[in-house]
Short mmCIF file of C-alpha atoms in Angstrom, two decimals:
data_model
loop_
_atom_site.label_atom_id
_atom_site.label_comp_id
_atom_site.label_asym_id
_atom_site.label_seq_id
_atom_site.Cartn_x
_atom_site.Cartn_y
_atom_site.Cartn_z
CA UNK D 1 -9.73 0.02 0.77
CA UNK D 2 -7.97 -3.23 -0.07
CA UNK D 3 -5.44 -1.65 -2.36
CA UNK D 4 -4.42 1.15 -0.14
CA UNK D 5 -0.76 1.90 -0.15
CA UNK D 6 1.23 0.70 2.93
CA UNK D 7 0.16 2.01 6.30
CA UNK D 8 1.81 5.40 6.82
CA UNK D 9 3.64 4.37 9.96
CA UNK D 10 5.61 1.80 8.05
CA UNK D 11 6.62 3.84 5.05
CA UNK D 12 7.74 6.80 7.07
CA UNK D 13 10.27 4.75 8.96
CA UNK D 14 12.66 4.47 6.02
CA UNK D 15 12.41 6.97 3.18
CA UNK D 16 14.81 4.80 1.18
CA UNK D 17 17.95 5.32 -0.78
CA UNK D 18 16.28 7.58 -3.30
CA UNK D 19 15.71 10.10 -0.56
CA UNK D 20 19.35 10.12 0.47
CA UNK D 21 20.47 10.52 -3.12
CA UNK D 22 18.45 13.61 -3.81
CA UNK D 23 19.32 15.54 -0.66
CA UNK D 24 21.75 18.47 -1.17
CA UNK D 25 24.95 18.12 0.82
CA UNK D 26 25.25 20.49 3.78
CA UNK D 27 27.88 23.15 3.54
CA UNK D 28 28.00 23.31 -0.24
CA UNK D 29 26.67 25.90 -2.62
CA UNK D 30 23.54 24.89 -4.45
CA UNK D 31 22.48 25.86 -7.94
CA UNK D 32 19.26 27.10 -9.29
CA UNK D 33 17.78 24.82 -11.91
CA UNK D 34 17.36 27.62 -14.41
CA UNK D 35 20.58 29.63 -14.17
CA UNK D 36 23.13 27.16 -12.80
CA UNK D 37 24.61 29.95 -10.60
CA UNK D 38 25.66 29.70 -6.96
CA UNK D 39 23.02 30.85 -4.52
CA UNK D 40 24.21 32.86 -1.54
CA UNK D 41 23.08 32.39 2.05
CA UNK D 42 20.54 35.20 1.91
CA UNK D 43 18.85 33.85 -1.21
CA UNK D 44 18.80 30.34 0.27
CA UNK D 45 17.13 31.60 3.44
CA UNK D 46 14.40 33.27 1.45
CA UNK D 47 13.62 30.54 -1.08
CA UNK D 48 13.99 27.34 0.97
CA UNK D 49 10.75 27.68 3.00
CA UNK D 50 8.69 28.46 -0.09
CA UNK D 51 10.15 25.56 -2.06
CA UNK D 52 9.99 23.24 0.92
CA UNK D 53 6.34 24.09 1.43
CA UNK D 54 5.53 23.43 -2.22
CA UNK D 55 7.33 20.07 -2.10
CA UNK D 56 5.56 19.05 1.10
CA UNK D 57 2.08 19.99 -0.14
CA UNK D 58 2.71 18.25 -3.48
CA UNK D 59 3.95 15.10 -1.72
CA UNK D 60 1.11 15.12 0.78
CA UNK D 61 -1.58 15.59 -1.89
CA UNK D 62 -0.16 12.83 -4.09
CA UNK D 63 0.04 10.32 -1.25
CA UNK D 64 -3.40 11.31 0.00
CA UNK D 65 -5.12 11.00 -3.36
CA UNK D 66 -3.82 7.48 -4.06
CA UNK D 67 -4.94 6.44 -0.57
CA UNK D 68 -8.39 7.98 -0.88
CA UNK D 69 -8.86 6.57 -4.37
CA UNK D 70 -8.28 2.94 -3.54
CA UNK D 71 -10.26 2.99 -0.30
CA UNK D 72 -13.14 4.77 -2.02
CA UNK D 73 -13.14 2.21 -4.85
CA UNK D 74 -13.78 -0.58 -2.34
CA UNK D 75 -17.08 1.04 -1.37
CA UNK D 76 -17.98 1.60 -5.03
CA UNK D 77 -17.58 -2.09 -5.99
CA UNK D 78 -21.28 -3.08 -5.76
CA UNK D 79 -22.22 -0.08 -7.91
CA UNK D 80 -19.51 -0.97 -10.44
CA UNK D 81 -20.84 -4.52 -10.52
CA UNK D 82 -24.37 -3.48 -11.43
CA UNK D 83 -23.30 -0.70 -13.80
CA UNK D 84 -20.86 -2.77 -15.87
CA UNK D 85 -22.68 -6.10 -15.41
CA UNK D 86 -19.64 -7.71 -13.82
CA UNK D 87 -19.34 -10.82 -11.70
CA UNK D 88 -17.31 -11.25 -8.53
CA UNK D 89 -14.23 -12.16 -10.56
CA UNK D 90 -14.32 -8.78 -12.30
CA UNK D 91 -14.58 -6.95 -8.98
CA UNK D 92 -11.59 -8.88 -7.66
CA UNK D 93 -9.54 -7.82 -10.68
CA UNK D 94 -10.60 -4.18 -10.23
CA UNK D 95 -8.92 -4.34 -6.81
CA UNK D 96 -6.02 -6.67 -7.55
CA UNK D 97 -4.98 -5.22 -10.91
CA UNK D 98 -4.02 -2.08 -8.99
CA UNK D 99 -2.49 -3.85 -6.00
CA UNK D 100 -0.37 -6.31 -7.97
CA UNK D 101 1.22 -3.64 -10.15
CA UNK D 102 1.86 -1.53 -7.08
CA UNK D 103 3.45 -4.48 -5.29
CA UNK D 104 5.63 -5.65 -8.17
CA UNK D 105 6.89 -2.27 -9.37
CA UNK D 106 7.60 -1.05 -5.84
CA UNK D 107 10.72 -3.25 -5.99
CA UNK D 108 12.40 -1.02 -8.59
CA UNK D 109 10.56 2.30 -8.16
CA UNK D 110 13.27 3.66 -5.88
CA UNK D 111 15.95 2.98 -8.49
CA UNK D 112 13.84 4.78 -11.09
CA UNK D 113 13.59 7.84 -8.85
CA UNK D 114 17.36 7.74 -8.40
CA UNK D 115 18.08 7.60 -12.13
CA UNK D 116 15.61 10.28 -13.21
CA UNK D 117 15.52 12.50 -10.12
CA UNK D 118 12.75 12.54 -7.52
CA UNK D 119 10.87 15.51 -8.96
CA UNK D 120 10.80 14.11 -12.48
CA UNK D 121 9.76 10.64 -11.30
CA UNK D 122 7.04 12.13 -9.11
CA UNK D 123 5.77 14.26 -11.99
CA UNK D 124 5.58 11.21 -14.23
CA UNK D 125 3.80 9.20 -11.56
CA UNK D 126 1.20 11.87 -10.80
CA UNK D 127 0.56 12.55 -14.49
CA UNK D 128 0.10 8.85 -15.24
CA UNK D 129 -2.16 8.38 -12.22
CA UNK D 130 -4.33 11.33 -13.30
CA UNK D 131 -4.66 10.07 -16.89
CA UNK D 132 -5.38 6.53 -15.68
CA UNK D 133 -8.08 7.91 -13.36
CA UNK D 134 -9.73 9.59 -16.35
CA UNK D 135 -9.60 6.28 -18.23
CA UNK D 136 -11.22 4.53 -15.25
CA UNK D 137 -14.01 7.11 -15.14
CA UNK D 138 -14.71 6.70 -18.87
CA UNK D 139 -14.42 2.89 -18.92
CA UNK D 140 -17.25 1.40 -21.01
CA UNK D 141 -16.81 -2.12 -19.65
CA UNK D 142 -15.07 -4.06 -16.92
CA UNK D 143 -12.09 -4.98 -19.13
CA UNK D 144 -11.16 -1.36 -19.82
CA UNK D 145 -11.61 -0.52 -16.14
CA UNK D 146 -9.25 -3.32 -15.11
CA UNK D 147 -6.63 -2.23 -17.66
CA UNK D 148 -6.87 1.35 -16.39
CA UNK D 149 -6.43 0.13 -12.84
CA UNK D 150 -3.19 -1.58 -13.93
CA UNK D 151 -1.94 1.84 -15.08
CA UNK D 152 -3.04 3.40 -11.80
CA UNK D 153 -1.11 0.80 -9.82
CA UNK D 154 2.04 1.38 -11.86
CA UNK D 155 1.73 5.12 -11.27
CA UNK D 156 1.18 4.69 -7.52
CA UNK D 157 4.36 2.60 -7.29
CA UNK D 158 6.28 5.57 -8.69
CA UNK D 159 4.49 8.16 -6.56
CA UNK D 160 5.05 6.45 -3.20
CA UNK D 161 8.88 6.46 -2.92
CA UNK D 162 9.29 9.67 -4.93
CA UNK D 163 6.98 11.57 -2.56
CA UNK D 164 9.22 10.80 0.42
CA UNK D 165 12.32 11.57 -1.65
CA UNK D 166 10.90 15.04 -2.40
CA UNK D 167 10.44 15.70 1.32
CA UNK D 168 13.99 14.51 2.06
CA UNK D 169 15.30 16.81 -0.65
CA UNK D 170 13.33 19.85 0.51
CA UNK D 171 14.26 19.75 4.21
CA UNK D 172 17.93 19.60 5.16
CA UNK D 173 17.22 20.28 8.83
CA UNK D 174 16.46 17.00 10.63
CA UNK D 175 13.76 18.46 12.88
CA UNK D 176 11.97 20.20 10.02
CA UNK D 177 12.17 17.02 7.98
CA UNK D 178 10.74 14.96 10.85
CA UNK D 179 7.80 17.36 11.15
CA UNK D 180 7.23 17.19 7.39
CA UNK D 181 7.24 13.37 7.39
CA UNK D 182 4.86 13.40 10.37
CA UNK D 183 2.43 15.54 8.37
CA UNK D 184 2.82 13.13 5.45
CA UNK D 185 1.89 10.15 7.64
CA UNK D 186 -1.06 11.98 9.22
CA UNK D 187 -2.32 12.78 5.73
CA UNK D 188 -2.32 9.07 4.94
CA UNK D 189 -4.25 8.25 8.10
CA UNK D 190 -6.84 10.94 7.42
CA UNK D 191 -7.18 9.74 3.84
CA UNK D 192 -7.69 6.16 5.00
CA UNK D 193 -10.54 7.32 7.24
CA UNK D 194 -12.07 9.71 4.69
CA UNK D 195 -11.82 7.41 1.66
CA UNK D 196 -14.75 5.08 2.40
CA UNK D 197 -17.02 7.96 3.43
CA UNK D 198 -16.10 10.06 0.40
CA UNK D 199 -16.44 7.03 -1.87
CA UNK D 200 -19.89 6.26 -0.50
CA UNK D 201 -21.03 9.87 -0.82
CA UNK D 202 -19.80 10.19 -4.41
CA UNK D 203 -21.21 6.81 -5.41
CA UNK D 204 -24.66 7.54 -3.98
CA UNK D 205 -24.91 11.10 -5.34
CA UNK D 206 -22.98 11.12 -8.62
CA UNK D 207 -22.18 7.48 -9.41
CA UNK D 208 -19.02 5.41 -9.10
CA UNK D 209 -17.28 7.23 -11.96
CA UNK D 210 -17.09 10.35 -9.79
CA UNK D 211 -14.71 8.47 -7.47
CA UNK D 212 -12.12 8.51 -10.26
CA UNK D 213 -13.00 11.95 -11.63
CA UNK D 214 -12.14 13.44 -8.24
CA UNK D 215 -8.48 12.66 -8.92
CA UNK D 216 -8.30 14.96 -11.95
CA UNK D 217 -8.35 18.38 -10.21
CA UNK D 218 -6.11 17.09 -7.43
CA UNK D 219 -3.60 15.82 -9.99
CA UNK D 220 -3.66 19.18 -11.76
CA UNK D 221 -2.92 21.00 -8.49
CA UNK D 222 -0.01 18.69 -7.70
CA UNK D 223 1.51 19.17 -11.16
CA UNK D 224 1.17 22.93 -10.74
CA UNK D 225 2.97 22.80 -7.38
CA UNK D 226 5.81 20.75 -8.81
CA UNK D 227 6.73 23.65 -11.10
CA UNK D 228 7.88 25.48 -7.95
CA UNK D 229 9.99 22.55 -6.71
CA UNK D 230 13.70 22.55 -7.70
CA UNK D 231 14.90 19.81 -9.99
CA UNK D 232 16.30 16.79 -8.18
CA UNK D 233 19.80 15.42 -8.55
CA UNK D 234 20.24 12.20 -10.47
CA UNK D 235 22.60 9.36 -9.72
CA UNK D 236 23.47 6.10 -11.44
CA UNK D 237 21.18 3.31 -10.32
CA UNK D 238 20.91 -0.17 -11.72
CA UNK D 239 17.51 -1.22 -13.07
CA UNK D 240 16.98 -4.97 -12.82
CA UNK D 241 14.70 -5.27 -15.85
CA UNK D 242 14.72 -9.07 -16.06
CA UNK D 243 14.00 -9.40 -12.35
CA UNK D 244 11.21 -6.86 -12.57
CA UNK D 245 9.52 -8.60 -15.51
CA UNK D 246 9.68 -12.05 -13.93
CA UNK D 247 8.28 -10.64 -10.66
CA UNK D 248 5.30 -9.10 -12.48
CA UNK D 249 4.57 -12.30 -14.41
CA UNK D 250 4.88 -14.48 -11.29
CA UNK D 251 2.50 -12.30 -9.25
CA UNK D 252 0.01 -11.99 -12.11
CA UNK D 253 -0.02 -15.75 -12.69
CA UNK D 254 -0.49 -16.44 -8.98
CA UNK D 255 -3.32 -13.92 -8.70
CA UNK D 256 -5.07 -15.34 -11.78
CA UNK D 257 -4.87 -18.86 -10.37
CA UNK D 258 -6.31 -17.82 -7.00
CA UNK D 259 -9.02 -15.54 -8.42
CA UNK D 260 -10.21 -17.74 -11.27
CA UNK D 261 -9.73 -20.97 -9.34
CA UNK D 262 -12.77 -20.10 -7.25
CA UNK D 263 -14.87 -19.51 -10.38
CA UNK D 264 -13.50 -21.81 -13.11
CA UNK D 265 -12.45 -24.66 -10.83
CA UNK D 266 -9.04 -25.39 -9.35
CA UNK D 267 -8.31 -28.14 -11.90
CA UNK D 268 -9.37 -26.17 -14.97
CA UNK D 269 -6.82 -25.68 -17.75
CA UNK D 270 -6.43 -21.88 -17.44
CA UNK D 271 -5.99 -22.08 -13.66
CA UNK D 272 -3.39 -24.87 -13.82
CA UNK D 273 -1.61 -23.02 -16.62
CA UNK D 274 -1.50 -19.79 -14.61
CA UNK D 275 -0.17 -21.65 -11.57
CA UNK D 276 2.55 -23.27 -13.68
CA UNK D 277 3.46 -19.88 -15.16
CA UNK D 278 3.71 -18.39 -11.67
CA UNK D 279 5.98 -21.23 -10.53
CA UNK D 280 8.27 -21.01 -13.57
CA UNK D 281 8.44 -17.20 -13.35
CA UNK D 282 9.18 -17.37 -9.63
CA UNK D 283 12.08 -19.75 -10.26
CA UNK D 284 13.31 -17.49 -13.06
CA UNK D 285 13.13 -14.50 -10.71
CA UNK D 286 15.26 -16.33 -8.14
CA UNK D 287 17.82 -17.30 -10.79
CA UNK D 288 18.01 -13.76 -12.17
CA UNK D 289 18.46 -12.23 -8.72
CA UNK D 290 21.19 -14.73 -7.82
CA UNK D 291 23.22 -13.71 -10.90
CA UNK D 292 22.53 -9.97 -11.07
CA UNK D 293 25.39 -7.75 -9.79
CA UNK D 294 22.90 -5.41 -8.06
CA UNK D 295 19.68 -7.39 -7.62
CA UNK D 296 16.39 -5.85 -6.47
CA UNK D 297 16.07 -8.60 -3.86
CA UNK D 298 19.49 -9.82 -2.65
CA UNK D 299 19.17 -13.55 -1.86
CA UNK D 300 21.52 -13.19 1.13
CA UNK D 301 19.09 -10.75 2.73
CA UNK D 302 16.26 -13.27 2.60
CA UNK D 303 18.42 -15.92 4.29
CA UNK D 304 18.60 -13.77 7.42
CA UNK D 305 15.73 -14.82 9.68
CA UNK D 306 15.60 -11.31 11.16
CA UNK D 307 14.61 -10.16 7.67
CA UNK D 308 12.61 -13.14 6.44
CA UNK D 309 10.31 -13.32 9.49
CA UNK D 310 9.28 -9.62 9.42
CA UNK D 311 8.55 -10.00 5.71
CA UNK D 312 6.31 -13.00 6.44
CA UNK D 313 4.57 -11.12 9.24
CA UNK D 314 3.96 -8.12 6.96
CA UNK D 315 2.45 -10.44 4.32
CA UNK D 316 0.12 -12.09 6.84
CA UNK D 317 -1.00 -8.85 8.52
CA UNK D 318 -1.91 -7.20 5.24
CA UNK D 319 -3.69 -10.34 4.08
CA UNK D 320 -5.86 -10.19 7.19
CA UNK D 321 -6.45 -6.45 7.13
CA UNK D 322 -7.26 -5.90 3.46
CA UNK D 323 -9.01 -9.21 3.09
CA UNK D 324 -11.22 -8.18 6.02
CA UNK D 325 -11.88 -4.74 4.55
CA UNK D 326 -12.85 -6.26 1.19
CA UNK D 327 -15.17 -8.70 2.97
CA UNK D 328 -16.82 -5.98 5.09
CA UNK D 329 -17.46 -3.66 2.17
CA UNK D 330 -19.49 -6.39 0.46
CA UNK D 331 -21.06 -7.60 3.72
CA UNK D 332 -22.47 -4.17 4.54
CA UNK D 333 -23.94 -3.55 1.10
CA UNK D 334 -24.81 -6.96 -0.30
CA UNK D 335 -25.89 -8.84 2.82
CA UNK D 336 -27.09 -5.95 5.02
CA UNK D 337 -28.51 -3.84 2.17
CA UNK D 338 -26.79 -0.67 3.40
CA UNK D 339 -26.22 2.32 1.15
CA UNK D 340 -22.71 3.19 0.01
CA UNK D 341 -22.60 6.20 2.34
CA UNK D 342 -23.72 4.16 5.36
CA UNK D 343 -21.18 1.44 4.53
CA UNK D 344 -18.42 4.04 4.30
CA UNK D 345 -19.33 5.51 7.68
CA UNK D 346 -18.96 2.07 9.26
CA UNK D 347 -15.21 2.23 8.55
CA UNK D 348 -14.62 5.55 10.34
CA UNK D 349 -14.30 4.14 13.91
CA UNK D 350 -11.94 1.46 12.62
CA UNK D 351 -9.71 4.03 10.90
CA UNK D 352 -9.62 6.20 14.02
CA UNK D 353 -8.54 3.24 16.19
CA UNK D 354 -5.86 2.29 13.63
CA UNK D 355 -4.42 5.82 13.74
CA UNK D 356 -4.40 5.94 17.54
CA UNK D 357 -2.83 2.48 17.84
CA UNK D 358 -0.11 3.41 15.33
CA UNK D 359 0.95 6.15 17.75
CA UNK D 360 0.94 3.83 20.78
CA UNK D 361 2.79 0.90 19.19
CA UNK D 362 6.33 2.43 19.10
CA UNK D 363 6.10 3.46 22.77
CA UNK D 364 4.87 0.03 23.78
CA UNK D 365 7.71 -1.59 21.84
CA UNK D 366 10.23 0.54 23.73
CA UNK D 367 8.86 -0.75 27.03
CA UNK D 368 8.38 -4.45 26.38
CA UNK D 369 10.41 -5.08 23.22
CA UNK D 370 9.43 -5.42 19.60
CA UNK D 371 9.00 -9.18 19.48
CA UNK D 372 6.23 -9.23 22.13
CA UNK D 373 4.41 -6.38 20.38
CA UNK D 374 4.61 -8.17 17.03
CA UNK D 375 3.34 -11.45 18.51
CA UNK D 376 0.58 -9.77 20.53
CA UNK D 377 -0.55 -7.80 17.49
CA UNK D 378 -0.88 -10.95 15.42
CA UNK D 379 -2.71 -12.81 18.17
CA UNK D 380 -5.15 -9.91 18.51
CA UNK D 381 -5.61 -10.02 14.75
CA UNK D 382 -6.26 -13.76 14.92
CA UNK D 383 -8.94 -13.06 17.52
CA UNK D 384 -10.46 -10.50 15.15
CA UNK D 385 -10.79 -13.08 12.39
CA UNK D 386 -12.44 -15.55 14.78
CA UNK D 387 -14.71 -12.87 16.24
CA UNK D 388 -16.11 -12.18 12.77
CA UNK D 389 -17.20 -15.79 12.26
CA UNK D 390 -20.70 -15.29 13.79
CA UNK D 391 -21.53 -12.31 11.56
CA UNK D 392 -24.89 -12.67 9.83
CA UNK D 393 -27.52 -10.48 8.21
CA UNK D 394 -29.29 -9.92 11.55
CA UNK D 395 -26.22 -9.14 13.69
CA UNK D 396 -26.83 -5.77 15.44
CA UNK D 397 -24.67 -3.04 13.95
CA UNK D 398 -23.34 -1.97 17.34
CA UNK D 399 -22.09 -5.51 17.87
CA UNK D 400 -20.46 -5.52 14.43
CA UNK D 401 -18.51 -2.39 15.38
CA UNK D 402 -17.41 -3.95 18.68
CA UNK D 403 -16.27 -7.12 16.92
CA UNK D 404 -14.17 -5.03 14.54
CA UNK D 405 -12.12 -3.40 17.30
CA UNK D 406 -9.51 -6.22 17.31
CA UNK D 407 -9.25 -5.84 13.52
CA UNK D 408 -8.34 -2.20 14.04
CA UNK D 409 -5.79 -2.85 16.79
CA UNK D 410 -3.95 -5.98 15.63
CA UNK D 411 -2.25 -4.74 12.49
CA UNK D 412 -1.66 -1.26 13.85
CA UNK D 413 0.27 -2.79 16.74
CA UNK D 414 2.37 -5.16 14.66
CA UNK D 415 3.29 -3.12 11.57
CA UNK D 416 5.30 -0.27 13.18
CA UNK D 417 7.28 -2.76 15.30
CA UNK D 418 7.93 -5.02 12.29
CA UNK D 419 9.11 -2.09 10.20
CA UNK D 420 11.36 -0.67 12.90
CA UNK D 421 12.92 -4.09 13.55
CA UNK D 422 13.59 -4.62 9.84
CA UNK D 423 15.21 -1.19 9.48
CA UNK D 424 17.46 -1.91 12.45
CA UNK D 425 18.83 -5.24 11.20
CA UNK D 426 19.60 -4.31 7.57
CA UNK D 427 22.66 -2.21 6.63
CA UNK D 428 21.97 1.47 6.03
CA UNK D 429 22.71 1.09 2.33
CA UNK D 430 20.00 -1.58 2.07
CA UNK D 431 17.27 0.35 3.89
CA UNK D 432 15.52 1.34 0.67
CA UNK D 433 15.67 -2.21 -0.66
CA UNK D 434 14.29 -3.67 2.57
CA UNK D 435 11.53 -1.07 2.78
CA UNK D 436 10.50 -1.66 -0.83
CA UNK D 437 10.50 -5.43 -0.32
CA UNK D 438 8.40 -5.19 2.86
CA UNK D 439 5.86 -2.93 1.18
CA UNK D 440 5.78 -5.16 -1.89
CA UNK D 441 5.07 -8.29 0.15
CA UNK D 442 2.44 -6.50 2.23
CA UNK D 443 0.61 -5.43 -0.90
CA UNK D 444 0.92 -8.95 -2.33
CA UNK D 445 -0.62 -10.35 0.84
CA UNK D 446 -3.54 -7.97 0.50
CA UNK D 447 -4.02 -8.84 -3.16
CA UNK D 448 -4.03 -12.58 -2.59
CA UNK D 449 -6.44 -12.22 0.33
CA UNK D 450 -8.86 -10.28 -1.87
CA UNK D 451 -8.50 -13.04 -4.47
CA UNK D 452 -9.21 -15.72 -1.87
CA UNK D 453 -12.17 -13.94 -0.26
CA UNK D 454 -13.67 -13.02 -3.62
CA UNK D 455 -13.74 -16.63 -4.72
CA UNK D 456 -15.23 -17.79 -1.43
CA UNK D 457 -17.81 -15.01 -1.01
CA UNK D 458 -19.57 -15.62 -4.31
CA UNK D 459 -22.46 -18.00 -3.65
CA UNK D 460 -25.17 -19.28 -6.02
CA UNK D 461 -26.35 -16.54 -8.35
CA UNK D 462 -23.66 -14.20 -7.07
CA UNK D 463 -25.22 -13.95 -3.59
CA UNK D 464 -23.02 -13.24 -0.56
CA UNK D 465 -21.91 -16.59 0.90
CA UNK D 466 -21.64 -16.72 4.70
CA UNK D 467 -20.06 -20.22 4.67
CA UNK D 468 -17.46 -18.97 2.18
CA UNK D 469 -16.77 -15.96 4.38
CA UNK D 470 -16.10 -18.22 7.35
CA UNK D 471 -13.70 -20.45 5.40
CA UNK D 472 -11.74 -17.35 4.37
CA UNK D 473 -11.61 -16.03 7.93
CA UNK D 474 -10.35 -19.35 9.28
CA UNK D 475 -7.70 -19.53 6.55
CA UNK D 476 -6.33 -16.09 7.36
CA UNK D 477 -6.48 -16.79 11.10
CA UNK D 478 -4.33 -19.90 10.55
CA UNK D 479 -1.81 -17.84 8.55
CA UNK D 480 -1.60 -15.26 11.36
CA UNK D 481 -1.05 -17.95 13.98
CA UNK D 482 1.74 -19.50 11.90
CA UNK D 483 3.62 -16.22 11.46
CA UNK D 484 3.07 -15.33 15.14
CA UNK D 485 4.74 -18.62 16.06
CA UNK D 486 7.65 -17.86 13.71
CA UNK D 487 8.07 -14.43 15.26
CA UNK D 488 8.00 -15.87 18.78
CA UNK D 489 10.57 -18.56 17.99
CA UNK D 490 12.97 -16.82 15.59
CA UNK D 491 13.01 -13.09 16.35
CA UNK D 492 15.19 -11.50 19.03
CA UNK D 493 13.24 -10.03 21.94
CA UNK D 494 14.82 -6.56 21.85
#
């Protein structure tokens, strides 16, 4: 599940500016999308629950399917490798092609939903994701599969913010909206737990292509539900095209350098060229954002340590979590010889602990403060990376599950507190920007960790490399310790 969208607890904290834009104003008459006539109180009372229910189910299904898909793909990677005769580099791109597009386009996806309306943007995103899933299922080789995953990632970046905007639009009452968002987050947690099991079951019984084919009927149901959802209001929103393009190129160049550096050599021409391209594009991105009247990433925001440190923590936590998940999926199947179904079942206890800890974290932060929770979460995560160092082919499975408990707890403690702190320190008008930036950096951290682990895990003849695994774990542990120190020194306690 390395390319899973952001943990539900974080995304639910700030629906973003697209949600505020699409919500009807209380006390005003609304119009039906077909007739343009005022709707009286009686008609509104009758139609709102039905339309709200359709919007909620459509949003929940869309978010759930992109979560299940990416977590299921992680379990299907060994089968994809043998079916398409791919090396480790190809498997890394199957994961990171999705994640990088999701991370980069998340920066401007909210503005797109504003300009086109949440329902239209969501429809486009779901339709593209469904078609891209069909292309993945029919892929004749690894290149086509990677290209189709790029399209899936772009679609998911549209679906994520638009799904929350639909919920905001459908529920004017704050309590009803809170319940709807709670259901949305629970759906993500359930999907995270079910994805590996479902992916293993489909891979073992029908082949890895069935993992992608499953998205087709779900996409059709969502598109059918959207017919019953009222059209969303549009509002002017600036699209930072130059900033978006330079961000995509910078992330792609960086990912290529990290992925291929472990296979082609760090001093090879293509790797050095990709690194140079990433550096130049990153500088161009900074220059564009500094001059744009409404930049995607305001430079002044990044100069605030209360913003910069949570962003660094989010990057490190996702690097550890999704790098660890990528590692474990291959460890179970390649080193332990487990079936896809058995490997998927090994993730269920972890997902359950993550869900439970997500619920505890906000209450703990209220008692002791957010900074201690963030630091403790990262230190627990560091312990998880170190606890995995002794893993070998003969390690008892019960001990493996015990060692993974810190991996389940660490990120689930830190992420809700990081997100809540970030939402508190940014102005209300920048909540969507800050949320998109946090989610983008978290996904980037996951993508680069997959790139790092993939290069280190591939031993002679493609065998699973235990020494490479340990180098990767130590690298991520050092990153977590560094960001924990930054949080301890630079963040306010409250």
